[in-house]
CSV table of C-alpha atoms in Angstrom, one decimal:
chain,number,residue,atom,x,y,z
A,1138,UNK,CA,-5.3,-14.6,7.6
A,1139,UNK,CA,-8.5,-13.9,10.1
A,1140,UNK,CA,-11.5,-12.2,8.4
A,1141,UNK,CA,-13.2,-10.0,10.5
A,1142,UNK,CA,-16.1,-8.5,9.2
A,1143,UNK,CA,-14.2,-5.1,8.3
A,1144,UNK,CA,-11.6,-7.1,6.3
A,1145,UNK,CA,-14.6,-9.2,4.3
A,1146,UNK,CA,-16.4,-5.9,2.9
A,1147,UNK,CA,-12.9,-4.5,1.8
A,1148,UNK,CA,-11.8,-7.8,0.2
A,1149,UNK,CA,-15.4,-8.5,-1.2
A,1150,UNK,CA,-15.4,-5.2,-3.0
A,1151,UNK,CA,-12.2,-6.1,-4.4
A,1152,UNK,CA,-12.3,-9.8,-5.2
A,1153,UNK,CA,-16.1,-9.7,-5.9
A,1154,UNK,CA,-16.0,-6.8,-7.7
A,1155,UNK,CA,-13.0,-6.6,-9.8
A,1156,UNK,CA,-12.1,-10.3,-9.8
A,1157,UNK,CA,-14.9,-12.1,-10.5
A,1158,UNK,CA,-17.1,-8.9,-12.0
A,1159,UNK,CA,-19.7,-8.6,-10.2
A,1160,UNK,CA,-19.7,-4.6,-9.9
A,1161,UNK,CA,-23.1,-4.1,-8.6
A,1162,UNK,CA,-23.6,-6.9,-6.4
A,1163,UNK,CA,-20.6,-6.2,-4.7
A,1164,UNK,CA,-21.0,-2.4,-4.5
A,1165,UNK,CA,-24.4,-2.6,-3.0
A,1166,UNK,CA,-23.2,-5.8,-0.5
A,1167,UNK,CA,-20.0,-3.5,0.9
A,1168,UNK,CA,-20.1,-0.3,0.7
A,1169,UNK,CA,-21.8,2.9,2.6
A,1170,UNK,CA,-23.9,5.5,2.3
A,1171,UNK,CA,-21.2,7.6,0.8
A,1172,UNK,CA,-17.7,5.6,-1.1
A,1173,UNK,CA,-15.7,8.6,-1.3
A,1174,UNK,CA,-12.4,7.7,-3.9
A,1175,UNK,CA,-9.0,8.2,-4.1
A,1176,UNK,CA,-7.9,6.4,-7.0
A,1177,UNK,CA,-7.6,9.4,-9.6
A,1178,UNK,CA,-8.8,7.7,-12.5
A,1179,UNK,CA,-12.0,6.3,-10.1
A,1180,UNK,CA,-15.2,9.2,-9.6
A,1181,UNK,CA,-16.5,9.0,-6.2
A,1182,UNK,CA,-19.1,6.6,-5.1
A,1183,UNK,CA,-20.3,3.7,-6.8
A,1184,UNK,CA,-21.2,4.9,-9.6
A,1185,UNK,CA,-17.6,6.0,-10.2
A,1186,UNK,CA,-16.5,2.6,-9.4
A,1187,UNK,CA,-19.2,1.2,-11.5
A,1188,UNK,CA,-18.3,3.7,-14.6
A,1189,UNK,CA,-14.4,2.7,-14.1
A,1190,UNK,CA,-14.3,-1.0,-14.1
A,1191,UNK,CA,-17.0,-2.2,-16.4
A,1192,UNK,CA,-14.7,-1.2,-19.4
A,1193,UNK,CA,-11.5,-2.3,-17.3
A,1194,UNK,CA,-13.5,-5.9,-16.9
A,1195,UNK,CA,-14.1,-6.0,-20.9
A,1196,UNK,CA,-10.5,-5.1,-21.1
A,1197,UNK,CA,-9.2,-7.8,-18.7
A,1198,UNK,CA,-11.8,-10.8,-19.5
A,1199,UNK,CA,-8.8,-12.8,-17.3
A,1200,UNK,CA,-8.0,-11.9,-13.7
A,1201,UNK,CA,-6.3,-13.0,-11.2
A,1202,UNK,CA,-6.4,-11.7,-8.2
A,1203,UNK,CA,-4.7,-11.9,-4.2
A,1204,UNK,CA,-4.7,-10.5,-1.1
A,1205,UNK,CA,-1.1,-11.5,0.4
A,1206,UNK,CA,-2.0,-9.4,3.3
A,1207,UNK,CA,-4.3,-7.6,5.4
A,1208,UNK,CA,-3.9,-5.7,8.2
A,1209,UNK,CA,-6.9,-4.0,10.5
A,1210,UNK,CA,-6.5,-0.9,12.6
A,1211,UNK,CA,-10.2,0.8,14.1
A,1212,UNK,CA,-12.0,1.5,10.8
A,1213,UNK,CA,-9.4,1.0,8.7
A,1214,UNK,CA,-8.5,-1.7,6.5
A,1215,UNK,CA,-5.3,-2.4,4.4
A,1216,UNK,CA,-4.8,-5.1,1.9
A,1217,UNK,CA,-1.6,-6.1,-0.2
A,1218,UNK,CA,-2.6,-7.3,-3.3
A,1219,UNK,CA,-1.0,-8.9,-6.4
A,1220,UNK,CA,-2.6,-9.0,-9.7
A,1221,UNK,CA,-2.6,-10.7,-13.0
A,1222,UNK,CA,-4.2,-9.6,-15.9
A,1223,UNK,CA,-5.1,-12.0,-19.0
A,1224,UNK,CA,-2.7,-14.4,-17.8
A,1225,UNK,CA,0.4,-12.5,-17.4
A,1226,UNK,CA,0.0,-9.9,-19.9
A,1227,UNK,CA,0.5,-7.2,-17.1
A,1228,UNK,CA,1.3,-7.7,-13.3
A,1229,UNK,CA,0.5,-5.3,-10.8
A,1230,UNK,CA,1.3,-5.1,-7.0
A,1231,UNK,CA,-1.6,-2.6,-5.4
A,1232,UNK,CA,-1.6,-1.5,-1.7
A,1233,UNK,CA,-5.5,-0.2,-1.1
A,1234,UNK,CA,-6.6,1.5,2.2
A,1235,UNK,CA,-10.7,1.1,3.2
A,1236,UNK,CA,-12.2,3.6,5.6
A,1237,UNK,CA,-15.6,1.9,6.9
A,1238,UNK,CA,-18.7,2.9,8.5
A,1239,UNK,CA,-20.3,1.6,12.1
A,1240,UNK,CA,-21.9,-1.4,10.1
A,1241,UNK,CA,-18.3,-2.7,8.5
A,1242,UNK,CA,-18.8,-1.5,5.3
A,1243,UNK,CA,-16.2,0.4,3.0
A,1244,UNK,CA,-16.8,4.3,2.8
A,1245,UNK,CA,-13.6,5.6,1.4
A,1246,UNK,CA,-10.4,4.7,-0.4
A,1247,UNK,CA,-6.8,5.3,-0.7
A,1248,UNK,CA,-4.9,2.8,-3.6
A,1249,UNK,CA,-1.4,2.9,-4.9
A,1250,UNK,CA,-0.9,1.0,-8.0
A,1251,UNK,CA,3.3,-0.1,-9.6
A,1252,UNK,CA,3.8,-2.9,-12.2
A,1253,UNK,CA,5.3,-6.0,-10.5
A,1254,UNK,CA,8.9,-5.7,-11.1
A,1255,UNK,CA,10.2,-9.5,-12.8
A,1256,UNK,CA,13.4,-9.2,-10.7
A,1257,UNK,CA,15.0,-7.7,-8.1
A,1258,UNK,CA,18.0,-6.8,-6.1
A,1259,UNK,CA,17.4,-8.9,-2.8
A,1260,UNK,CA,16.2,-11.8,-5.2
A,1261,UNK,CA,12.9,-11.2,-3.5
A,1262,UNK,CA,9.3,-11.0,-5.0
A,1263,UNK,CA,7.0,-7.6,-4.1
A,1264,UNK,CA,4.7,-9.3,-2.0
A,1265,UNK,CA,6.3,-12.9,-0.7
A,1266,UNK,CA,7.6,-13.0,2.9
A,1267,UNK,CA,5.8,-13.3,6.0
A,1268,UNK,CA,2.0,-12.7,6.1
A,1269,UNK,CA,0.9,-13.5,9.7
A,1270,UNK,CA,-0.1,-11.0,12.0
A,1271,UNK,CA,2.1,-11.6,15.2
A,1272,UNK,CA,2.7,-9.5,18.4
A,1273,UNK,CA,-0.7,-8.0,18.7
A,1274,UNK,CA,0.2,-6.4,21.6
A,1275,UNK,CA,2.8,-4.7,20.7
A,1276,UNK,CA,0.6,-2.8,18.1
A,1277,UNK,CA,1.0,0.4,19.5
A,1278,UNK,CA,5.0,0.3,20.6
A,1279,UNK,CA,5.3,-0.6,16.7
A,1280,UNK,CA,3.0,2.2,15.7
A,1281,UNK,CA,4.8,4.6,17.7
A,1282,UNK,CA,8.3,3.2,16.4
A,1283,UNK,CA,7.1,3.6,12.9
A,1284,UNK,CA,5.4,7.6,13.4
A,1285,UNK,CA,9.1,8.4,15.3
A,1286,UNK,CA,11.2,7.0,12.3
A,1287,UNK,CA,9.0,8.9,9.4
A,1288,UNK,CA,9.5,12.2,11.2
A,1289,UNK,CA,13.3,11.5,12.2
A,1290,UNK,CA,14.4,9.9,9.5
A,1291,UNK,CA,12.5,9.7,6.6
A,1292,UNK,CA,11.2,13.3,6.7
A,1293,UNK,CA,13.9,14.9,9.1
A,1294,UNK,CA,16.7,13.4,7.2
A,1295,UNK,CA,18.4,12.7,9.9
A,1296,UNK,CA,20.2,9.2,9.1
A,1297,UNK,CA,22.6,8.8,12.2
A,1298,UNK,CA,19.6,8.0,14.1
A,1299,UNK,CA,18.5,4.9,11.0
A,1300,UNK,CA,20.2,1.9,13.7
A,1301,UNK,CA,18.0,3.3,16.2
A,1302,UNK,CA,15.0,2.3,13.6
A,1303,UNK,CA,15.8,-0.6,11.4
A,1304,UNK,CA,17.9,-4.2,12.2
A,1305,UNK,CA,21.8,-4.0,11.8
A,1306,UNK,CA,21.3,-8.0,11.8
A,1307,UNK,CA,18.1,-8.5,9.5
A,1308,UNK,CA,16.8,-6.4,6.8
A,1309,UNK,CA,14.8,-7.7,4.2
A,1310,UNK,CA,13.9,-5.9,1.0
A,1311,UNK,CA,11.1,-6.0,-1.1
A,1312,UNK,CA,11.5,-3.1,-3.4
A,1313,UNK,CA,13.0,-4.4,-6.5
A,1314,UNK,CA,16.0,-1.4,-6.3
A,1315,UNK,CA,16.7,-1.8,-2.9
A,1316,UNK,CA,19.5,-4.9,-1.6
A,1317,UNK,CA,19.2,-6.2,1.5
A,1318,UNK,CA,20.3,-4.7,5.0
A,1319,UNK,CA,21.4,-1.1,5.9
A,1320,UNK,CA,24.2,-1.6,3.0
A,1321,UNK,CA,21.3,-2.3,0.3
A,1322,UNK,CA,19.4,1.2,1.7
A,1323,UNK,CA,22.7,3.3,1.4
A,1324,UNK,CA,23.7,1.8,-1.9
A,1325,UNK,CA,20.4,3.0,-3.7
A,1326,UNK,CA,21.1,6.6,-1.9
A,1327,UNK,CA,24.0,6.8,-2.9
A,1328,UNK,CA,23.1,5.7,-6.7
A,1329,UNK,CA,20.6,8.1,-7.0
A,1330,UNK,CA,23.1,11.0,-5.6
A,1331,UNK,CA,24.9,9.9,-8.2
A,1332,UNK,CA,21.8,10.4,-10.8
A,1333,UNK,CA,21.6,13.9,-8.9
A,1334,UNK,CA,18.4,13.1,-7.7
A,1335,UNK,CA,17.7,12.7,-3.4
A,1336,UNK,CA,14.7,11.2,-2.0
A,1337,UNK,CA,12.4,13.2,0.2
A,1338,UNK,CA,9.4,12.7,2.2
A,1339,UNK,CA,7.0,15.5,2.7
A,1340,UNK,CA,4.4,14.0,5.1
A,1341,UNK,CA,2.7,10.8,6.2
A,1342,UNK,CA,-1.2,11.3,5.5
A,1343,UNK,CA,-1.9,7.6,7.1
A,1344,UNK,CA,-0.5,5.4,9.1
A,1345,UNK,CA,-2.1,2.0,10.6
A,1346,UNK,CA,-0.3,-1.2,12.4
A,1347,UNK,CA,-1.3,-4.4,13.7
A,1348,UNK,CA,0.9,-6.1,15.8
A,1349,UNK,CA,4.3,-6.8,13.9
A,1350,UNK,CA,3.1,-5.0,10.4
A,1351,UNK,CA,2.9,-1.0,10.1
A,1352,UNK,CA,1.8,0.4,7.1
A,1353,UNK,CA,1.9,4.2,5.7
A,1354,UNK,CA,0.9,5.7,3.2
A,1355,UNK,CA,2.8,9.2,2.3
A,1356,UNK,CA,3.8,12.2,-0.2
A,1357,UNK,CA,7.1,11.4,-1.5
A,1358,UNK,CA,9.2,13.5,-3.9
A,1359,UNK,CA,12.1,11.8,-6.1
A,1360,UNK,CA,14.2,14.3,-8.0
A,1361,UNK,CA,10.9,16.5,-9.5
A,1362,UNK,CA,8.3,14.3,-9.7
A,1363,UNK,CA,6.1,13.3,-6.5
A,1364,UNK,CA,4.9,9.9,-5.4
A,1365,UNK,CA,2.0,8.8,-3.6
A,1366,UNK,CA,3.7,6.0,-1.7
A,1367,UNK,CA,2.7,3.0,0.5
A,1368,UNK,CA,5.0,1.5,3.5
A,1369,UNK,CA,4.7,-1.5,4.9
A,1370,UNK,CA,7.0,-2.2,7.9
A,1371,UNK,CA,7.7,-5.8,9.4
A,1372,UNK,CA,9.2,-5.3,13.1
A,1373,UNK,CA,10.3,-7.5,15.6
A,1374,UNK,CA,11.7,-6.6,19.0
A,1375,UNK,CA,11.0,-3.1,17.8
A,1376,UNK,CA,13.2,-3.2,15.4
A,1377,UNK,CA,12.2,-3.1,10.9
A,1378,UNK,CA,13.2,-6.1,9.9
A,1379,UNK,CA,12.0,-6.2,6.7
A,1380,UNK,CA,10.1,-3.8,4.2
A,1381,UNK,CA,7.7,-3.4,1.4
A,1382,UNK,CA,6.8,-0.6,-0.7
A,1383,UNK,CA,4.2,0.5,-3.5
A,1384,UNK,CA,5.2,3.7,-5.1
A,1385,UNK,CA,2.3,5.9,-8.1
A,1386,UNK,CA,3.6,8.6,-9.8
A,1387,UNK,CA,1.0,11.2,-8.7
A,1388,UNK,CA,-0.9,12.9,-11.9
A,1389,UNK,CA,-1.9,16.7,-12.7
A,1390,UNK,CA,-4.5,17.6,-10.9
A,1391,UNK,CA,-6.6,18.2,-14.3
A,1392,UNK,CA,-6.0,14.1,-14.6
A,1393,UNK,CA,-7.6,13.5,-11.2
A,1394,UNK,CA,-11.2,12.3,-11.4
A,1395,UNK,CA,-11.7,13.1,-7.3
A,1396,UNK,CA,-10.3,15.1,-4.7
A,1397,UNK,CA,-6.9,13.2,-5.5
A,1398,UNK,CA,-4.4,10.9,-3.4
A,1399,UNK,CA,-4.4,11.6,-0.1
């Protein structure tokens, strides 16, 4: 995993920070002028950060902590993260997005947070597969691939067009509802028809790529409530061969502690 100097003040805040503690240090060593947040429970800027995670550290005197993948587009910084709280007790899979300034440094952030599910469909983990940034210059195709099959697909609903998107030969699955391949996909659709519920997205507020990884980060509704909702799209030959997701249940706004989500 290369380390630019984007990706260091994004995963310094984080493991610095949060994993080994050190609020202040790591505040004052990788963030801005401003830290605007978008983690509802988190007030904006560092003191926010600061007023959030000293109790969480008290809380959590055991961490641990990993970036399984990061991924750099311009200013923008997203890392795939697995954590482990007082060895086991809870396990969370958290996708966090970094906005950063001209000198590197972190001045806004988007998280999604879901407990790490114990099994799975596929037999897959959350976060294992393939972390290596390949096909750099194909960063753009893959880009435009992914932005075509959000509004075709995923928000136009128009699933005639998914072969034209995703691998008939390869599909891996990381979300622990989801089975492999195109049959996996319309299996869970068709068991949550069957729940009366459909899925729907509403809009994609980010999306970034390097090379063979595309992530997005969108408003998602699932019968009546609405997810905040992380993608993260492996393709190859410009084709998805294999997917990830982190999905939050987004709060009433009288919950939020910022401007919210997105």
């Amino acid at each position: 995993m290369t380390k630019t100097r984007k990706i260091e003040h994004a995963q310094g805040l984080y493991l610095e920070g949060i994993r080994d503690g050190k609020i202040w240090d790591a505040l004052n060593a990788h963030t801005g002028a401003r830290y605007t947040q978008h983690s509802t429970g988190v007030g904006d800027g560092q003191q926010g950060f600061a007023d959030f995670f000293g109790p969480f550290l008290e809380r959590n005197p055991i961490r641990d902590i990993q970036v399984v993948r990061a991924i750099e587009d311009g200013p923008y910084v997203f890392l795939h993260v697995y954590q482990s709280l007082n060895n086991g007790e809870s396990q969370w899979v958290t996708g966090d997005l970094f906005d950063t300034d001209g000198d590197d440094k972190v001045i806004e952030h988007w998280d999604v947070i879901q407990e790490f599910a114990m099994t799975t469909v596929s037999g897959r983990t959350m976060v294992d597969g393939p972390t290596e940034i390949e096909d750099v210059d194909q960063t753009e195709a893959n880009k435009a691939r992914i932005a075509e099959f959000c509004e075709a697909v995923l928000i136009g609903g128009d699933y005639d067009r998914v072969t034209e998107f995703i691998s008939t030969e390869q599909y891996d699955q990381h979300n622990p509802q989801v089975g492999d391949g195109l049959d996996g996909f319309g299996a869970f659709a068709a068991g949550l028809a069957e729940q009366g519920l459909s899925m729907r997205y509403w809009k994609v507020h980010k999306l970034i790529g390097q090379g063979n990884f595309v992530v997005t980060l969108s408003h998602v509704q699932m019968g009546d409530a609405h997810f905040c909702v992380f993608d993260i799209f492996r393709l190859k030959d410009g084709l998805i061969v294999e997917h990830w997701d982190v999905m939050e249940k987004i709060l009433a706004p009288e919950l939020w502690n910022n401007q919210g989500k997105f």
